Amino acid sequence: MKLKKMMTVGLASLTLLGITAPAAFADKVAIEPIFTYGESLNAAQLEETRETLGVAEGTNELVVAVNELNGLLQDDYPYSQVYSSTYITPADSDGAVSVEILTPETITAITEAQYKNAAITAGAVDVDIKVASAVKVDGSGALAGVYKAFADSGNTLDAAAVEVAQEELAVTSAVTEENQADSGYSDELMNAAIVEMKQDIQEAKDANNGNISADDIRQIVEDVLKNYNLDTILSSDNITNIQNLMINFGDINLTAAQKEQIAAFGEELQATGGELFEQAKTAWSNVDQEQLKEDSMGIWESIVQFFTNLFGGNDSTTTETE
């Protein structure tokens, strides 16, 4: 199923040759257990969702209303309903974020890896997130509950980062839907590539006083996709959308905890990704970085240059035609 709306990627930052980042978030975010649920659930569905998620008695509960989705998701889609829900609990995990979809049969467009990638981008750390829906939905509304939960706990996430996270869900979901039948493609492979792009962009920014050009980001995307053997699978529109997403990502700043979790998540995806990761020539494990620097080849050419000079879709029910 397609997300009901692709986030607008023509932000002002796309026209900038040099991008500067706003202030970083706090490295650690304290949050008490919270259950967020869509207001479209009826009483029976609400109780079913509580049971599915294993919500502890006495847990703080927040309803996610339709009329607040635009503010939470930083978009202007005309939402009419919201069903997907989350149970968020604190984790003593050195900043790690874990995501588990407990009803994969009813979350039709967003994967655990996509939720996790987006949650880290938005600024969430040290949390376990469980997602469920009583009816079939694309699942993007659940992330609105995550954002509301953090705001309710006094830790409102950066609006620009939330917008990028929502765009990330839309782009990666659409790319996976379009290419999932290809034998050389997997959602895990794509998300690992997204993680590596984020790492390379942030490393470049760290080395250049927080700045990076749009052209350099486009080159990073091209090189990473080639490393993962995805360059010949994805369409030109796919690649352009990913490049625009990463340009917007370059406009936000990450905390040390987020940087660590992006790196750890990439390693986790590679470790569990299976045969496609063995085939992919990734910069993490299969490339002689020093040799590439000497030869001025590929992604490390761009990084050397840097050293010399970081869904919303509608949470609506699905139909067979979507």
Short mmCIF file of C-alpha atoms in Angstrom, two decimals:
data_model
loop_
_atom_site.label_atom_id
_atom_site.label_comp_id
_atom_site.label_asym_id
_atom_site.label_seq_id
_atom_site.Cartn_x
_atom_site.Cartn_y
_atom_site.Cartn_z
CA MET A 1 0.00 0.00 0.00
CA LYS A 2 1.20 3.47 -0.77
CA LEU A 3 1.47 6.18 1.85
CA LYS A 4 -1.35 8.64 1.28
CA LYS A 5 0.99 11.58 0.91
CA MET A 6 4.64 12.00 0.07
CA MET A 7 6.12 14.77 2.18
CA THR A 8 7.07 17.85 0.18
CA VAL A 9 10.78 17.72 -0.41
CA GLY A 10 11.18 21.06 -2.13
CA LEU A 11 12.24 22.82 1.05
CA ALA A 12 14.36 25.92 0.99
CA SER A 13 17.39 23.93 2.02
CA LEU A 14 17.40 22.17 -1.35
CA THR A 15 18.50 25.38 -3.02
CA LEU A 16 21.37 26.03 -0.67
CA LEU A 17 24.90 25.16 -1.67
CA GLY A 18 26.03 25.31 1.95
CA ILE A 19 23.80 24.05 4.75
CA THR A 20 24.16 25.04 8.38
CA ALA A 21 22.58 23.10 11.20
CA PRO A 22 20.34 24.27 14.06
CA ALA A 23 21.05 23.55 17.69
CA ALA A 24 21.31 19.92 18.74
CA PHE A 25 18.85 18.12 20.96
CA ALA A 26 19.65 16.86 24.45
CA ASP A 27 21.72 13.68 24.37
CA LYS A 28 19.38 11.77 26.68
CA VAL A 29 15.59 11.98 26.80
CA ALA A 30 13.81 10.97 29.99
CA ILE A 31 10.33 9.57 29.38
CA GLU A 32 7.89 7.58 31.51
CA PRO A 33 5.86 4.71 30.03
CA ILE A 34 3.15 6.11 27.76
CA PHE A 35 0.39 4.50 25.69
CA THR A 36 -0.72 6.60 22.70
CA TYR A 37 -3.80 5.60 20.75
CA GLY A 38 -5.72 6.86 17.74
CA GLU A 39 -9.04 8.51 18.48
CA SER A 40 -10.75 6.57 15.67
CA LEU A 41 -10.60 3.35 17.72
CA ASN A 42 -13.91 2.28 19.21
CA ALA A 43 -14.07 0.99 22.80
CA ALA A 44 -13.56 -2.67 21.85
CA GLN A 45 -10.68 -1.86 19.49
CA LEU A 46 -9.05 0.33 22.13
CA GLU A 47 -9.12 -2.48 24.70
CA GLU A 48 -7.83 -4.95 22.11
CA THR A 49 -4.97 -2.59 21.31
CA ARG A 50 -4.07 -2.20 25.00
CA GLU A 51 -3.92 -5.97 25.38
CA THR A 52 -1.90 -6.47 22.19
CA LEU A 53 0.70 -3.93 23.28
CA GLY A 54 0.85 -5.26 26.84
CA VAL A 55 0.15 -1.87 28.38
CA ALA A 56 0.76 -2.01 32.13
CA GLU A 57 -2.03 -0.95 34.47
CA GLY A 58 -1.70 2.67 35.52
CA THR A 59 0.29 3.68 32.43
CA ASN A 60 -0.23 7.25 31.27
CA GLU A 61 -2.48 7.29 28.19
CA LEU A 62 -2.62 9.91 25.44
CA VAL A 63 -5.21 10.07 22.69
CA VAL A 64 -3.94 11.19 19.29
CA ALA A 65 -6.68 13.27 17.71
CA VAL A 66 -7.22 13.69 13.99
CA ASN A 67 -7.17 17.47 14.25
CA GLU A 68 -3.68 17.51 15.77
CA LEU A 69 -1.98 15.23 13.25
CA ASN A 70 -0.88 18.08 11.00
CA GLY A 71 0.88 19.78 13.87
CA LEU A 72 2.52 16.58 15.09
CA LEU A 73 3.56 15.37 11.64
CA GLN A 74 4.54 18.77 10.28
CA ASP A 75 2.37 18.48 7.17
CA ASP A 76 -0.92 19.73 5.74
CA TYR A 77 -2.63 16.48 4.67
CA PRO A 78 -6.44 16.47 5.25
CA TYR A 79 -6.53 13.61 7.76
CA SER A 80 -9.86 11.97 8.57
CA GLN A 81 -8.95 9.15 10.95
CA VAL A 82 -6.15 7.65 13.05
CA TYR A 83 -5.91 4.09 14.36
CA SER A 84 -2.30 2.99 14.85
CA SER A 85 -1.07 3.16 18.44
CA THR A 86 2.16 2.88 20.41
CA TYR A 87 3.42 1.80 23.80
CA ILE A 88 6.61 3.65 24.67
CA THR A 89 8.77 2.65 27.61
CA PRO A 90 12.14 3.93 28.81
CA ALA A 91 15.20 1.82 28.10
CA ASP A 92 18.55 1.76 29.88
CA SER A 93 20.35 1.12 26.63
CA ASP A 94 23.03 3.77 26.09
CA GLY A 95 20.76 5.70 23.77
CA ALA A 96 19.41 2.75 21.79
CA VAL A 97 15.95 2.76 20.23
CA SER A 98 14.10 -0.51 19.71
CA VAL A 99 10.95 -0.85 17.61
CA GLU A 100 8.62 -3.84 17.43
CA ILE A 101 5.50 -4.02 15.26
CA LEU A 102 3.17 -6.41 17.09
CA THR A 103 0.52 -6.45 14.36
CA PRO A 104 2.49 -6.66 11.10
CA GLU A 105 -0.63 -7.79 9.29
CA THR A 106 -2.30 -4.42 9.96
CA ILE A 107 0.70 -2.08 9.59
CA THR A 108 0.95 -2.27 5.84
CA ALA A 109 3.43 0.35 4.65
CA ILE A 110 6.06 1.01 7.31
CA THR A 111 8.60 -1.51 8.56
CA GLU A 112 10.36 -1.73 11.92
CA ALA A 113 13.59 -0.55 10.33
CA GLN A 114 11.84 2.47 8.83
CA TYR A 115 10.22 3.40 12.16
CA LYS A 116 13.55 3.06 13.93
CA ASN A 117 15.50 5.05 11.37
CA ALA A 118 12.91 7.83 11.51
CA ALA A 119 12.62 7.83 15.30
CA ILE A 120 16.39 8.25 15.65
CA THR A 121 16.35 11.02 13.05
CA ALA A 122 13.60 12.83 14.99
CA GLY A 123 15.68 12.69 18.18
CA ALA A 124 14.33 9.74 20.14
CA VAL A 125 16.90 7.82 22.21
CA ASP A 126 16.78 5.40 25.15
CA VAL A 127 13.28 4.09 24.37
CA ASP A 128 11.48 0.89 23.42
CA ILE A 129 8.57 1.44 21.03
CA LYS A 130 5.85 -1.11 20.31
CA VAL A 131 3.38 -0.46 17.48
CA ALA A 132 -0.04 -1.97 16.81
CA SER A 133 -3.30 -1.25 15.01
CA ALA A 134 -6.69 -2.91 15.29
CA VAL A 135 -7.41 -2.28 11.60
CA LYS A 136 -5.27 -2.15 8.47
CA VAL A 137 -3.48 1.19 8.11
CA ASP A 138 -0.25 2.43 6.58
CA GLY A 139 1.08 3.01 10.13
CA SER A 140 2.47 6.51 9.89
CA GLY A 141 0.01 7.80 12.49
CA ALA A 142 1.79 5.76 15.15
CA LEU A 143 4.82 7.99 14.86
CA ALA A 144 2.62 11.00 15.63
CA GLY A 145 1.93 9.28 18.95
CA VAL A 146 5.66 9.01 19.58
CA TYR A 147 6.12 12.72 18.94
CA LYS A 148 3.16 13.58 21.21
CA ALA A 149 4.50 11.33 23.95
CA PHE A 150 7.83 13.12 23.97
CA ALA A 151 6.13 16.53 23.98
CA ASP A 152 3.88 15.45 26.87
CA SER A 153 6.94 14.44 28.86
CA GLY A 154 8.49 17.88 28.34
CA ASN A 155 10.88 16.76 25.61
CA THR A 156 9.40 18.18 22.43
CA LEU A 157 11.42 16.97 19.46
CA ASP A 158 12.88 19.44 16.99
CA ALA A 159 10.24 20.36 14.39
CA ALA A 160 12.71 20.32 11.48
CA ALA A 161 13.95 16.86 12.50
CA VAL A 162 10.37 15.58 12.77
CA GLU A 163 9.66 16.84 9.26
CA VAL A 164 12.72 15.05 7.91
CA ALA A 165 11.75 11.88 9.80
CA GLN A 166 8.28 11.97 8.23
CA GLU A 167 9.75 12.54 4.80
CA GLU A 168 12.08 9.61 5.43
CA LEU A 169 9.14 7.31 6.17
CA ALA A 170 7.38 8.41 3.00
CA VAL A 171 10.42 8.03 0.76
CA THR A 172 11.70 4.72 2.10
CA SER A 173 8.21 3.19 2.17
CA ALA A 174 7.59 4.16 -1.43
CA VAL A 175 10.99 2.86 -2.54
CA THR A 176 10.43 -0.47 -0.80
CA GLU A 177 6.95 -0.86 -2.24
CA GLU A 178 8.19 -0.20 -5.74
CA ASN A 179 11.24 -2.47 -5.59
CA GLN A 180 10.45 -5.24 -3.09
CA ALA A 181 9.87 -7.83 -5.82
CA ASP A 182 13.41 -7.40 -7.17
CA SER A 183 15.72 -10.25 -6.12
CA GLY A 184 18.53 -7.79 -5.38
CA TYR A 185 16.46 -5.59 -3.07
CA SER A 186 15.41 -5.79 0.58
CA ASP A 187 14.03 -3.25 3.03
CA GLU A 188 16.91 -4.01 5.38
CA LEU A 189 19.44 -3.34 2.62
CA MET A 190 17.78 -0.03 1.75
CA ASN A 191 17.63 1.09 5.38
CA ALA A 192 21.26 0.15 5.91
CA ALA A 193 22.15 2.29 2.91
CA ILE A 194 20.11 5.17 4.40
CA VAL A 195 22.02 4.77 7.67
CA GLU A 196 25.37 4.87 5.88
CA MET A 197 24.35 8.01 3.99
CA LYS A 198 23.49 9.65 7.30
CA GLN A 199 26.83 8.66 8.78
CA ASP A 200 28.81 9.96 5.82
CA ILE A 201 26.89 13.23 5.74
CA GLN A 202 27.40 13.78 9.45
CA GLU A 203 31.11 12.94 9.27
CA ALA A 204 31.49 15.44 6.46
CA LYS A 205 29.63 18.11 8.42
CA ASP A 206 31.68 17.47 11.55
CA ALA A 207 34.83 17.97 9.50
CA ASN A 208 33.60 21.18 7.87
CA ASN A 209 32.16 23.27 10.72
CA GLY A 210 28.65 21.88 10.31
CA ASN A 211 28.40 22.64 6.58
CA ILE A 212 27.94 20.47 3.52
CA SER A 213 26.85 21.27 -0.03
CA ALA A 214 23.84 19.79 -1.78
CA ASP A 215 26.07 18.51 -4.59
CA ASP A 216 28.31 16.68 -2.13
CA ILE A 217 25.27 15.04 -0.54
CA ARG A 218 24.02 13.90 -3.94
CA GLN A 219 27.41 12.33 -4.59
CA ILE A 220 27.34 10.53 -1.23
CA VAL A 221 23.93 9.07 -2.10
CA GLU A 222 25.14 7.87 -5.50
CA ASP A 223 28.27 6.28 -4.05
CA VAL A 224 26.45 4.52 -1.19
CA LEU A 225 23.79 3.14 -3.53
CA LYS A 226 26.58 1.80 -5.75
CA ASN A 227 28.30 0.22 -2.76
CA TYR A 228 25.06 -1.58 -1.91
CA ASN A 229 24.42 -2.66 -5.50
CA LEU A 230 21.22 -0.62 -5.46
CA ASP A 231 22.18 1.87 -8.16
CA THR A 232 20.99 -0.42 -10.96
CA ILE A 233 17.78 -1.42 -9.14
CA LEU A 234 16.30 1.91 -8.09
CA SER A 235 14.65 4.21 -10.61
CA SER A 236 15.98 7.69 -11.30
CA ASP A 237 12.96 9.08 -9.41
CA ASN A 238 13.80 6.85 -6.43
CA ILE A 239 17.35 8.15 -6.39
CA THR A 240 16.29 11.78 -6.74
CA ASN A 241 13.85 11.43 -3.84
CA ILE A 242 16.55 9.86 -1.67
CA GLN A 243 18.98 12.61 -2.59
CA ASN A 244 16.42 15.30 -1.68
CA LEU A 245 15.71 13.51 1.59
CA MET A 246 19.39 13.39 2.47
CA ILE A 247 19.82 17.07 1.59
CA ASN A 248 17.10 17.85 4.12
CA PHE A 249 18.77 15.50 6.60
CA GLY A 250 21.94 17.52 6.17
CA ASP A 251 20.05 20.54 7.46
CA ILE A 252 19.57 19.10 10.96
CA ASN A 253 22.13 18.50 13.67
CA LEU A 254 22.56 15.27 15.61
CA THR A 255 23.53 14.65 19.20
CA ALA A 256 26.35 12.31 20.13
CA ALA A 257 23.75 9.72 21.19
CA GLN A 258 22.00 9.90 17.83
CA LYS A 259 25.27 9.53 15.96
CA GLU A 260 26.14 6.46 18.02
CA GLN A 261 22.71 4.92 17.44
CA ILE A 262 22.83 5.50 13.69
CA ALA A 263 26.16 3.67 13.54
CA ALA A 264 24.95 0.85 15.80
CA PHE A 265 21.75 0.46 13.81
CA GLY A 266 23.68 0.15 10.57
CA GLU A 267 25.88 -2.57 12.04
CA GLU A 268 22.78 -4.35 13.35
CA LEU A 269 21.12 -4.29 9.94
CA GLN A 270 24.25 -5.66 8.29
CA ALA A 271 24.63 -8.42 10.87
CA THR A 272 21.06 -9.64 10.34
CA GLY A 273 20.56 -8.72 6.70
CA GLY A 274 21.42 -12.05 5.11
CA GLU A 275 22.76 -12.90 1.68
CA LEU A 276 22.22 -9.49 0.09
CA PHE A 277 24.61 -7.94 2.58
CA GLU A 278 27.20 -10.54 1.71
CA GLN A 279 26.86 -9.56 -1.93
CA ALA A 280 26.87 -5.82 -1.38
CA LYS A 281 30.23 -4.07 -1.49
CA THR A 282 29.67 -1.87 1.54
CA ALA A 283 31.98 0.84 2.75
CA TRP A 284 31.82 -0.57 6.30
CA SER A 285 33.34 -3.96 5.67
CA ASN A 286 34.53 -4.47 2.11
CA VAL A 287 36.31 -1.28 1.09
CA ASP A 288 39.95 -0.44 1.76
CA GLN A 289 39.38 3.10 2.96
CA GLU A 290 43.03 4.12 2.90
CA GLN A 291 43.45 2.85 -0.65
CA LEU A 292 40.37 4.72 -1.77
CA LYS A 293 41.74 7.90 -0.25
CA GLU A 294 45.01 7.43 -2.10
CA ASP A 295 43.26 6.66 -5.36
CA SER A 296 40.65 9.45 -5.00
CA MET A 297 37.84 7.00 -5.75
CA GLY A 298 34.22 6.70 -4.72
CA ILE A 299 32.74 7.92 -1.51
CA TRP A 300 36.04 8.48 0.25
CA GLU A 301 37.07 11.01 -2.41
CA SER A 302 34.19 13.17 -1.25
CA ILE A 303 35.06 12.69 2.40
CA VAL A 304 38.69 13.67 1.82
CA GLN A 305 37.44 16.82 0.11
CA PHE A 306 35.20 17.59 3.07
CA PHE A 307 38.10 17.18 5.47
CA THR A 308 40.04 19.75 3.53
CA ASN A 309 37.58 22.40 3.26
CA LEU A 310 24.01 15.31 9.24
CA PHE A 311 4.45 9.88 6.41
CA GLY A 312 3.77 11.27 6.58
CA GLY A 313 1.26 9.50 5.24
CA ASN A 314 -2.39 9.30 6.19
CA ASP A 315 -3.17 6.75 8.89
CA SER A 316 -6.18 5.59 6.98
CA THR A 317 -7.62 2.16 6.35
CA THR A 318 -6.45 0.28 3.30
CA THR A 319 -8.39 -1.08 0.35
CA GLU A 320 -7.49 -3.65 -2.25
CA THR A 321 -6.85 -0.91 -4.79
CA GLU A 322 -4.32 0.97 -2.66
#
